[in-house]
Coordinates of N, CA and C and ligand atoms in Angstrom, one line a residue:
X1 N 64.9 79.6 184.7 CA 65.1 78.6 183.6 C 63.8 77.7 183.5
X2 N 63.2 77.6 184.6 CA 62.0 76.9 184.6 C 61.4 77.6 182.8
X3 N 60.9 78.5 183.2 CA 60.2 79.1 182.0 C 60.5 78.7 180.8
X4 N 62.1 78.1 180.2 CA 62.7 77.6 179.4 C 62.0 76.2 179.5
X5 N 61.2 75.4 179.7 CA 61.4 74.2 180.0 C 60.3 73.3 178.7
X6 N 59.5 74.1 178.2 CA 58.8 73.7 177.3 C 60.3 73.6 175.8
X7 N 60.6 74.8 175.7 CA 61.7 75.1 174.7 C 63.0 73.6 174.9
X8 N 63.2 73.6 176.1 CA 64.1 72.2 176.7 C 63.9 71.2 176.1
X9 N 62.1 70.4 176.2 CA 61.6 69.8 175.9 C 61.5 69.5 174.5
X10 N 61.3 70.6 173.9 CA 61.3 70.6 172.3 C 62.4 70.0 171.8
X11 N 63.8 70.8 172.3 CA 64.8 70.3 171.8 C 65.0 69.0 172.0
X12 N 64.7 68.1 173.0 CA 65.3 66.7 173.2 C 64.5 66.0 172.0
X13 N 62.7 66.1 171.9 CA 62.2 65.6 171.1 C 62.6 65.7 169.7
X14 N 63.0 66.9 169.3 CA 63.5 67.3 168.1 C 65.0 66.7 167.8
X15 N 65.9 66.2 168.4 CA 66.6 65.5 168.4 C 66.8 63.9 168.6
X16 N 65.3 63.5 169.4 CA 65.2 61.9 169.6 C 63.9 62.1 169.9
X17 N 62.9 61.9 168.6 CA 61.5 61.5 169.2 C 60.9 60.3 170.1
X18 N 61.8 59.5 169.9 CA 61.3 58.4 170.2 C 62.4 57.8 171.4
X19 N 62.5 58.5 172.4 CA 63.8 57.8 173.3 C 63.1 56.4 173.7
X20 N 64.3 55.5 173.9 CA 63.8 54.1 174.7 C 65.2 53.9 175.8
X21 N 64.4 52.7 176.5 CA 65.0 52.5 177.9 C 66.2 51.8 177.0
X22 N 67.6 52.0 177.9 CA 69.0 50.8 176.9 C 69.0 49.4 177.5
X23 N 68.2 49.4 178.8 CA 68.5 48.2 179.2 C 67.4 46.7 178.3
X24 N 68.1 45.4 178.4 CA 67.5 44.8 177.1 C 66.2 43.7 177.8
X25 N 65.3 43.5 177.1 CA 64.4 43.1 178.0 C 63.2 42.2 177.3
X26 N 62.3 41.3 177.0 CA 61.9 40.7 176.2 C 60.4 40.5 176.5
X27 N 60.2 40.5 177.9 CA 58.7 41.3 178.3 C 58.6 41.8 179.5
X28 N 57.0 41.9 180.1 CA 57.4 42.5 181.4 C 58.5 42.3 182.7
X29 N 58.1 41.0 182.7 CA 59.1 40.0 183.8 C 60.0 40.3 183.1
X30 N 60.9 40.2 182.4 CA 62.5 40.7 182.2 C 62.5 41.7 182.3
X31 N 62.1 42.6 182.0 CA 62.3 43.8 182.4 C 62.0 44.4 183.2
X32 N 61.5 43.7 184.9 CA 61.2 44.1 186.2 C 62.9 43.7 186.4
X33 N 63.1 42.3 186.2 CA 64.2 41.7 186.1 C 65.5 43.1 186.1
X34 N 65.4 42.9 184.8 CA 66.9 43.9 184.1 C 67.0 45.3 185.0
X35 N 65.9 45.7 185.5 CA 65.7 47.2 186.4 C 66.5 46.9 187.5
X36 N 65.9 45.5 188.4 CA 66.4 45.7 189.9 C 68.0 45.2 189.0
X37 N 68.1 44.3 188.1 CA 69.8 44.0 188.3 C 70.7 45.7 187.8
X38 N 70.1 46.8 187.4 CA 70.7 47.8 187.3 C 70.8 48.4 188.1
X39 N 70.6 48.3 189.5 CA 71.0 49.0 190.5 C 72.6 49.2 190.9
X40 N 72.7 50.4 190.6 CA 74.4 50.6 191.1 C 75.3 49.8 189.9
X41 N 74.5 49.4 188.5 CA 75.5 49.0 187.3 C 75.3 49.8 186.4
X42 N 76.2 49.7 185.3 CA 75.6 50.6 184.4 C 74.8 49.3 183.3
X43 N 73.9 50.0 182.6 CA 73.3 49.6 181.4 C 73.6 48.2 180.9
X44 N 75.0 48.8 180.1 CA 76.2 48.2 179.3 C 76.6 46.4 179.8
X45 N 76.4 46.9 181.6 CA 77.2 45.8 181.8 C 75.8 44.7 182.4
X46 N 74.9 45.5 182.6 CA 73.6 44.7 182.7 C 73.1 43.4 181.1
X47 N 73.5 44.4 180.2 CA 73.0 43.8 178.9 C 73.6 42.8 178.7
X48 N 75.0 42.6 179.0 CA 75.9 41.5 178.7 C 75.4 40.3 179.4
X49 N 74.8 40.6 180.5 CA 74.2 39.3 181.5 C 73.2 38.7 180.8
X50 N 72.0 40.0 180.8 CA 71.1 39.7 180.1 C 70.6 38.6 178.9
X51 N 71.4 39.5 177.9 CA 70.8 39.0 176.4 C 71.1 37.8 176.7
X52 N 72.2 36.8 177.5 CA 72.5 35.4 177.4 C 71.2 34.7 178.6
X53 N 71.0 35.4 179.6 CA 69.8 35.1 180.8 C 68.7 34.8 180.1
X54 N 68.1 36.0 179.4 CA 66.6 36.2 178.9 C 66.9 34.8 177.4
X55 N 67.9 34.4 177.3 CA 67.3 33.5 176.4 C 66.7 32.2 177.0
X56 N 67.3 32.0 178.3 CA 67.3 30.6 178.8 C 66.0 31.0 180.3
X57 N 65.9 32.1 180.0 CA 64.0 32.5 180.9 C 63.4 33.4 180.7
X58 N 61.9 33.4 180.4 CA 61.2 34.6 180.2 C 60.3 34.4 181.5
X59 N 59.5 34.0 182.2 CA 59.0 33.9 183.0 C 59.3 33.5 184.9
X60 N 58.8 33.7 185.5 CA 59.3 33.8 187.0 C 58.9 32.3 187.5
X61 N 58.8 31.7 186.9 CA 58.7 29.7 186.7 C 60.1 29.4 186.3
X62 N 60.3 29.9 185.4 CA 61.8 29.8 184.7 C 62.9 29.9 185.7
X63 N 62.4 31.2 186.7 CA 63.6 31.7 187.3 C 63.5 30.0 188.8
X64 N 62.5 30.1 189.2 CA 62.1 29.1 190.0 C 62.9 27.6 189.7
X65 N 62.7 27.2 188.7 CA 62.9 26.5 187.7 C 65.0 26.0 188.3
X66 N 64.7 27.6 187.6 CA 66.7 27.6 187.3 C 67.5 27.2 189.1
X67 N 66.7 27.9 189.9 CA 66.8 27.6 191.2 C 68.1 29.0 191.5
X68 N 68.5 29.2 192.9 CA 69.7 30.3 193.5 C 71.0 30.1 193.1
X69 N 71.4 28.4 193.2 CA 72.7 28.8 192.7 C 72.9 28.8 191.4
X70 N 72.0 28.4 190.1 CA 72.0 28.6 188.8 C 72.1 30.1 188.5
X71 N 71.2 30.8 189.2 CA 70.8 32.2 188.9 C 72.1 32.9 189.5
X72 N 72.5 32.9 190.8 CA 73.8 33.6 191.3 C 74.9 33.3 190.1
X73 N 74.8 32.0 189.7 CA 76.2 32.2 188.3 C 75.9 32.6 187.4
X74 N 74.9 32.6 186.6 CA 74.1 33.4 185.6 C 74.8 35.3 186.1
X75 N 74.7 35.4 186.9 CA 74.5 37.1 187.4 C 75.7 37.6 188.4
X76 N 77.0 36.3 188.2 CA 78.4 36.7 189.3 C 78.9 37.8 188.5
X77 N 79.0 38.3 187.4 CA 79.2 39.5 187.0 C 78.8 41.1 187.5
X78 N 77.4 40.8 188.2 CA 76.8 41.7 188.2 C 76.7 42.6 190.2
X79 N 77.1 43.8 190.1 CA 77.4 44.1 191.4 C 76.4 43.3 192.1
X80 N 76.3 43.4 193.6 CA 75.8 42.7 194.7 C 74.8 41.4 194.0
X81 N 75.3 40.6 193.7 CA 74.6 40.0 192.3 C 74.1 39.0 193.6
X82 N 74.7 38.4 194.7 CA 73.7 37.5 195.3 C 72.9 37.7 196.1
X83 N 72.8 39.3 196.7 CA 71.3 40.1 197.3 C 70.2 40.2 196.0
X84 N 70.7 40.6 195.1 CA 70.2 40.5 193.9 C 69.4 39.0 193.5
X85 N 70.3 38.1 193.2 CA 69.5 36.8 193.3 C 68.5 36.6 194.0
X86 N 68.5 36.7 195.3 CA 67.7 36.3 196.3 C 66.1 37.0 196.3
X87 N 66.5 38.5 195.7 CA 65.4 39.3 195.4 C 64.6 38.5 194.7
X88 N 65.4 38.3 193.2 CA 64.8 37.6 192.0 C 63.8 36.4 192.3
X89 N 64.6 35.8 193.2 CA 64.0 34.0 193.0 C 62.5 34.4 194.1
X90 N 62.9 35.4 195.1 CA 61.8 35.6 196.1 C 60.7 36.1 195.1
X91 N 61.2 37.5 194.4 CA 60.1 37.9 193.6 C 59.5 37.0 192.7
X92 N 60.0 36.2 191.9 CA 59.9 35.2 191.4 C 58.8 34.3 192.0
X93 N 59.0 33.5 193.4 CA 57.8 32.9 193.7 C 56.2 33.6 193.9
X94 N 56.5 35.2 194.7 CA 55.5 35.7 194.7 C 54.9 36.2 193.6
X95 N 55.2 36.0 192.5 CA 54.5 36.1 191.0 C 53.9 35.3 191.0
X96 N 54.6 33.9 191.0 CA 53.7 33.0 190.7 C 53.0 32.5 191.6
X97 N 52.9 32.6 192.7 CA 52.1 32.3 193.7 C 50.6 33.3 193.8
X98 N 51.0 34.7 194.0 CA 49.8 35.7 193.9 C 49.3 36.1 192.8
X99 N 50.0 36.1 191.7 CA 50.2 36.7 190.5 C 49.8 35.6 189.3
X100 N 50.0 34.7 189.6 CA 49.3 33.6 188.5 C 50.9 33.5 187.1
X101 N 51.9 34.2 187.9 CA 52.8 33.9 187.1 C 52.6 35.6 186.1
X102 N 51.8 36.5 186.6 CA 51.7 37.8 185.8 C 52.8 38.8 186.5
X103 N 53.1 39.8 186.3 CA 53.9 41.0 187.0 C 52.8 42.0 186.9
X104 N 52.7 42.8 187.9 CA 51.7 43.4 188.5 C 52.2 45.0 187.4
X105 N 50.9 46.0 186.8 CA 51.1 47.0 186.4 C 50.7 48.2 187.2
X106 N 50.7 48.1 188.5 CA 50.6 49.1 189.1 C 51.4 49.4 190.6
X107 N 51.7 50.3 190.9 CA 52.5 51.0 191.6 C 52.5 50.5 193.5
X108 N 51.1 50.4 193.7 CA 50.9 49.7 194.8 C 51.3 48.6 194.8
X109 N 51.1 47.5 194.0 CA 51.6 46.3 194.4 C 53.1 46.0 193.9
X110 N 53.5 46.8 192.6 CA 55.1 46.4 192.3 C 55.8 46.8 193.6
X111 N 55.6 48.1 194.6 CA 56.7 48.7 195.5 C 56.7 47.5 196.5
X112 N 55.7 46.7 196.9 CA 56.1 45.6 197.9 C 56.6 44.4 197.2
X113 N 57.4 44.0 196.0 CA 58.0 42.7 195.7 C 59.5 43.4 196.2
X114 N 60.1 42.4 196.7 CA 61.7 42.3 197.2 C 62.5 42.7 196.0
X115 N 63.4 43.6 196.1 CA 63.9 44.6 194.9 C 63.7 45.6 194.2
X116 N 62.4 45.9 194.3 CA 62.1 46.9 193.9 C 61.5 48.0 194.6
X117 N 62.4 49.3 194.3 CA 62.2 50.3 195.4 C 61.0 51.7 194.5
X118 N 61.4 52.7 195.1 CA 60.8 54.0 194.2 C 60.9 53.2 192.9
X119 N 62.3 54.3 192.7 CA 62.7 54.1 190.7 C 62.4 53.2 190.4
X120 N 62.6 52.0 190.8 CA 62.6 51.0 190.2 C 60.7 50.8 189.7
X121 N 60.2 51.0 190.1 CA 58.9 50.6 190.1 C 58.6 51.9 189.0
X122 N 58.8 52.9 189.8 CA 58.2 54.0 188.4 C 58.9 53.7 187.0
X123 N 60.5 53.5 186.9 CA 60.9 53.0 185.5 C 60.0 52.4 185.0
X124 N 59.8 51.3 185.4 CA 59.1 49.9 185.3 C 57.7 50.6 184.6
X125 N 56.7 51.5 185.2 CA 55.9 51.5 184.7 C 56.0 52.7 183.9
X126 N 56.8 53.6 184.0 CA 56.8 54.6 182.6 C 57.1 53.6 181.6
X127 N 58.1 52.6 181.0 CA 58.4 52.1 180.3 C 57.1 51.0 179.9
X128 N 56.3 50.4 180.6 CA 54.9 49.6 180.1 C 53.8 50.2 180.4
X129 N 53.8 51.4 180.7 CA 52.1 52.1 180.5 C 52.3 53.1 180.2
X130 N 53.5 53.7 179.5 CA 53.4 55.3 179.4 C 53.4 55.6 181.0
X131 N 53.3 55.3 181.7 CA 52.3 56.3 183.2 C 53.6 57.2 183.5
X132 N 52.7 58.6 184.1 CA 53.3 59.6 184.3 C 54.0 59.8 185.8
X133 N 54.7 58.9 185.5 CA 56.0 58.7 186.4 C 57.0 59.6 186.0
X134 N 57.7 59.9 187.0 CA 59.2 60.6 187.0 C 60.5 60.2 187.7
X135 N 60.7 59.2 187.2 CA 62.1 58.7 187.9 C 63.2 59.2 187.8
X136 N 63.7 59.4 189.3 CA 65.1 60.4 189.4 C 66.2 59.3 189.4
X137 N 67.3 59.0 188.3 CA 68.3 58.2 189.1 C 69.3 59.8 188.6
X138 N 71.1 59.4 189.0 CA 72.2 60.1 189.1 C 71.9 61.1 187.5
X139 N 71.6 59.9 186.7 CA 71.9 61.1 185.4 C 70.5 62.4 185.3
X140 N 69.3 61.9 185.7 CA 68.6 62.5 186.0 C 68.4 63.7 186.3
X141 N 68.9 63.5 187.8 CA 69.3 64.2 189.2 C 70.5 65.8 188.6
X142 N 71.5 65.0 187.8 CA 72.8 66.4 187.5 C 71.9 66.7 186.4
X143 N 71.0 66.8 185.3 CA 71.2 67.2 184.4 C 69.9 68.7 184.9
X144 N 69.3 68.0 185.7 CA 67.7 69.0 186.0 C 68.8 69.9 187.1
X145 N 70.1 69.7 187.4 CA 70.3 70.9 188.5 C 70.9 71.7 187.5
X146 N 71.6 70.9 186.7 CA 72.5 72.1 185.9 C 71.7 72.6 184.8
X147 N 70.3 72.5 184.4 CA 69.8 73.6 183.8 C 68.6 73.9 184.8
X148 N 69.1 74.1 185.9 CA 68.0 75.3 186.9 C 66.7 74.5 187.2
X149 N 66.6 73.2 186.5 CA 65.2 72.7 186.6 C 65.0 72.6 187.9
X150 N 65.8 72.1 188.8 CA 65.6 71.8 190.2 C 66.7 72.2 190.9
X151 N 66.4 72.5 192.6 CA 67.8 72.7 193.1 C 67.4 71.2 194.3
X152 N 66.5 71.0 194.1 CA 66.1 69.6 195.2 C 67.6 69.2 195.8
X153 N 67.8 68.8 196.9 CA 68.5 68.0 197.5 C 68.1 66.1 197.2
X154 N 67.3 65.9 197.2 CA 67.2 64.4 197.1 C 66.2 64.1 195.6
X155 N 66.5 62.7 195.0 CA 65.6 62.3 194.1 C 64.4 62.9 193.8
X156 N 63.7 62.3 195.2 CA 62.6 62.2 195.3 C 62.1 64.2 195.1
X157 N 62.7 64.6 195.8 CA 62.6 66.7 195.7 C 62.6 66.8 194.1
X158 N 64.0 66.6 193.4 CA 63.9 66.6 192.1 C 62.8 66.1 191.3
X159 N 62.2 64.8 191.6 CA 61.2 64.3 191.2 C 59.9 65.2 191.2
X160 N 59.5 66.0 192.3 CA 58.5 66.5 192.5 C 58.4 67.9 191.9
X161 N 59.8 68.4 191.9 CA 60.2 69.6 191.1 C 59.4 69.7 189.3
X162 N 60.4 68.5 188.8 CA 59.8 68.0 187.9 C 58.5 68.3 186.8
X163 N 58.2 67.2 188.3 CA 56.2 66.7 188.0 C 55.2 68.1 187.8
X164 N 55.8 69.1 188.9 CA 55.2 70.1 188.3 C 55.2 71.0 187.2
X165 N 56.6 71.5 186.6 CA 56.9 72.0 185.4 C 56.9 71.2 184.2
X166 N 57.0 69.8 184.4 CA 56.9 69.2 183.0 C 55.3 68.7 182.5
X167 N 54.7 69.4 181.0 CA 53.9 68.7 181.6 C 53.4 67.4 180.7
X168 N 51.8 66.9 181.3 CA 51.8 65.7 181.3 C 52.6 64.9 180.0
X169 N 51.9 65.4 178.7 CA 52.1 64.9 177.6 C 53.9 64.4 177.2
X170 N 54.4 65.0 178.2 CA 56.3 64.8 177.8 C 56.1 63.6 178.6
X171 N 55.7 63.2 180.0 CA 56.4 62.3 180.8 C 56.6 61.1 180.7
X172 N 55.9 60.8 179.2 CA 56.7 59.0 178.8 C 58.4 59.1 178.5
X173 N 58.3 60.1 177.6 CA 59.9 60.6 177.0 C 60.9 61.3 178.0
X174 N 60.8 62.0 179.0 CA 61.6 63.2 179.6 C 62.6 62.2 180.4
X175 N 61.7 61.1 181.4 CA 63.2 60.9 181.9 C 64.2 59.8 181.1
X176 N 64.1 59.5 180.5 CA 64.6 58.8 178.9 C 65.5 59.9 178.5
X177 N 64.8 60.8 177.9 CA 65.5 62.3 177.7 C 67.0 62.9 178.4
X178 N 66.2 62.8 179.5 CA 67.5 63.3 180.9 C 68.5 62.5 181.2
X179 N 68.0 61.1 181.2 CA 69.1 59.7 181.4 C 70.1 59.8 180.5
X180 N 69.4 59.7 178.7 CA 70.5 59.5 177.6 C 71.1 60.7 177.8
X181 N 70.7 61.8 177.9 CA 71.6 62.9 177.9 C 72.5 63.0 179.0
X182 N 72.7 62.8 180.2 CA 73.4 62.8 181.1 C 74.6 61.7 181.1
X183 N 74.0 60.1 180.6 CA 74.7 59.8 180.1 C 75.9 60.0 179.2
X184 N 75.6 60.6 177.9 CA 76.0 60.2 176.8 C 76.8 61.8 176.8
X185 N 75.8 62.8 177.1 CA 76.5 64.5 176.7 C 76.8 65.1 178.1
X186 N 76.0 65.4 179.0 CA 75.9 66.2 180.0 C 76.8 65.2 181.3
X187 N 78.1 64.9 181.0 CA 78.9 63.8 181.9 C 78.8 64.5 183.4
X188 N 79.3 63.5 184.0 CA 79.3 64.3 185.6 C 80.6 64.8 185.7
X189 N 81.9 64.2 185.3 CA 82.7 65.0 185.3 C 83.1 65.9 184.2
X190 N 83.3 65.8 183.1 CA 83.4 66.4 182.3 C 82.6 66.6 181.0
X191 N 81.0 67.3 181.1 CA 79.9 67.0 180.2 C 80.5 67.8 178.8
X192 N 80.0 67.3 177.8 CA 80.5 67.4 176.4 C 79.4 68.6 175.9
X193 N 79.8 69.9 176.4 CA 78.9 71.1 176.2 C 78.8 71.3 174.8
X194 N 80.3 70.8 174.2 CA 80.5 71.2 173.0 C 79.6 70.6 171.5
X195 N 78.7 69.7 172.7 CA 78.3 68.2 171.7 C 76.4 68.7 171.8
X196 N 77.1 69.8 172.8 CA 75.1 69.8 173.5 C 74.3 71.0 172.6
X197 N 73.0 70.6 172.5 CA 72.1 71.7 171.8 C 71.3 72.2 172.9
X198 N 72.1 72.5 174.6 CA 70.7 73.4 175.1 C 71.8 74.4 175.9
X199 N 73.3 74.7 174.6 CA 73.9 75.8 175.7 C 73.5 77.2 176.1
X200 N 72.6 77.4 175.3 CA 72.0 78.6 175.2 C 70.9 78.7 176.7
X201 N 70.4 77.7 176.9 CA 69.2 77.0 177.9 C 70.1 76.8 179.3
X202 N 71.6 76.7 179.3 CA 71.6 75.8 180.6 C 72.8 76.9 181.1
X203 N 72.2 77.2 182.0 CA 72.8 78.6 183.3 C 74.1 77.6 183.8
X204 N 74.4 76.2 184.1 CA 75.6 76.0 184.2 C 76.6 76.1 183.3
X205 N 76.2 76.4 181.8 CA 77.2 76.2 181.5 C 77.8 78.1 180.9
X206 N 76.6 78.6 181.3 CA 76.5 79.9 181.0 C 77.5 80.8 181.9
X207 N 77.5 79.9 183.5 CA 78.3 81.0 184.3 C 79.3 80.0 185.3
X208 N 79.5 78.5 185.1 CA 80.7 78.0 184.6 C 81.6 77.2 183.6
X209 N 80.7 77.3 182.7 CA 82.0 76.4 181.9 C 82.3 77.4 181.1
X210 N 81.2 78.2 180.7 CA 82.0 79.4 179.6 C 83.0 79.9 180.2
X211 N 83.0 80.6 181.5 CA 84.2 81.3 182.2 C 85.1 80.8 181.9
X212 N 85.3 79.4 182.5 CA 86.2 78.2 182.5 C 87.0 78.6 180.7
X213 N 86.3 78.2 180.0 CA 86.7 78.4 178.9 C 87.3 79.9 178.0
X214 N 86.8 80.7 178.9 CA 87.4 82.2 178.1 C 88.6 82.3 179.5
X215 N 88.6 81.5 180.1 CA 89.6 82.0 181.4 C 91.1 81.0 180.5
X216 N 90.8 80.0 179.7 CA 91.7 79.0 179.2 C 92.0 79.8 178.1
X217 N 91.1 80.3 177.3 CA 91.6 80.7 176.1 C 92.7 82.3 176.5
X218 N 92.6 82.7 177.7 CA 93.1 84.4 177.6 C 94.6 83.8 178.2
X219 N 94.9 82.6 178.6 CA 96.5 81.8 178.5 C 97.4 81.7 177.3
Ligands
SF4_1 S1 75.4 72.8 178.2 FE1 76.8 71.4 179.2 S2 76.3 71.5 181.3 FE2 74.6 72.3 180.2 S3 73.2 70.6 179.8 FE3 74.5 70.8 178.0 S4 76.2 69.4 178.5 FE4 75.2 69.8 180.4

């Protein structure tokens, strides 16, 4: 299926040239922000925090500003929301302390602020430099196994799988690509094949869900 993978690519762009990240964000700092609070939430429920947070701070002074227990109730909605906080307000000083109040655009220095791990840092910079990052999260991860892209055991495998078959020119768009679609079509439990344009492309659904489906219909 590898070999399919340019053809893959076509289709997504031919369907959504222009994928963007869903989570909501107003510049860099928010959107270092909105990433670590998406850990283990979805999107949806990040945005709701958000759009009311980012009005009342854009900057990591702001968050200083608001202080831990402002920011923990700003964010009691949000899973582990006061490890979370703590990240924030920490990250937060060391912006402004090292950083002059800037957020760092490169990979070496985003992975050592508090909260931000792999993904988090590669999102972060496919989404403000184009950079040819490959971030694996869950939707990612199912959608490259079920069309053959990868059989990796971990992210990071899938990631590397990836990096080699995709090439450069896709990797602002692809994992945008793979997220919305795993999201939205390719579900984990019950992906909406019926909805998808790569059944022809994807060996899962070639040699189980068709079965599945001629085995339903011969009842
Ligand atoms: S055909 Fe089905 S299993 Fe394959 S990528 Fe599309 S939605 Fe996913």
């Amino acid at each position: 299926m590898k070999k399919n993978i340019i053809t893959i690519l076509e289709r997504f762009k031919s369907h959504n040239p222009n994928p963007q990240i869903e989570l909501y964000f107003t510049n860099h700092f928010t959107l270092l922000v909105a990433i670590i609070l998406s850990a283990r939430m979805t999107d949806k429920g990040v945005n709701k925090v958000t759009t009311i947070l980012f009005n009342k701070i854009h900057t990591p002074q702001d968050i200083l500003d608001m202080g831990i227990d402002g920011l923990s109730y700003q964010l009691k909605t949000i899973g582990l929301y006061k490890t979370k906080a703590k990240h924030i307000m920490e990250l937060s000083r060391i912006l402004v302390q090292n950083y002059g109040g800037q957020t760092p655009l490169n990979y070496a220095e985003l992975i050592h602020l508090p909260g931000v791990g792999n993904k988090s840092a590669n999102v972060f910079l496919n989404v403000t430099c184009n950079a040819d990052t490959m971030p694996v999260d869950t939707h990612v991860f199912r959608v490259s196994h079920r069309l053959n892209l990868s059989n990796g055991k971990t992210p990071d495998a899938v990631a590397k799988d990836l990096r080699k078959i995709i090439p450069k020119k896709y990797f602002p768009m692809a994992p945008h690509w793979f997220v919305l679609h795993g999201r939205y079509i390719c579900k984990s439990r019950k992906p909406l094949c019926d909805k998808c344009f790569l059944t022809d492309l994807c060996p899962y659904y070639q040699k189980t869900i068709l079965p599945q489906m001629k085995e339903k219909q011969s009842f």
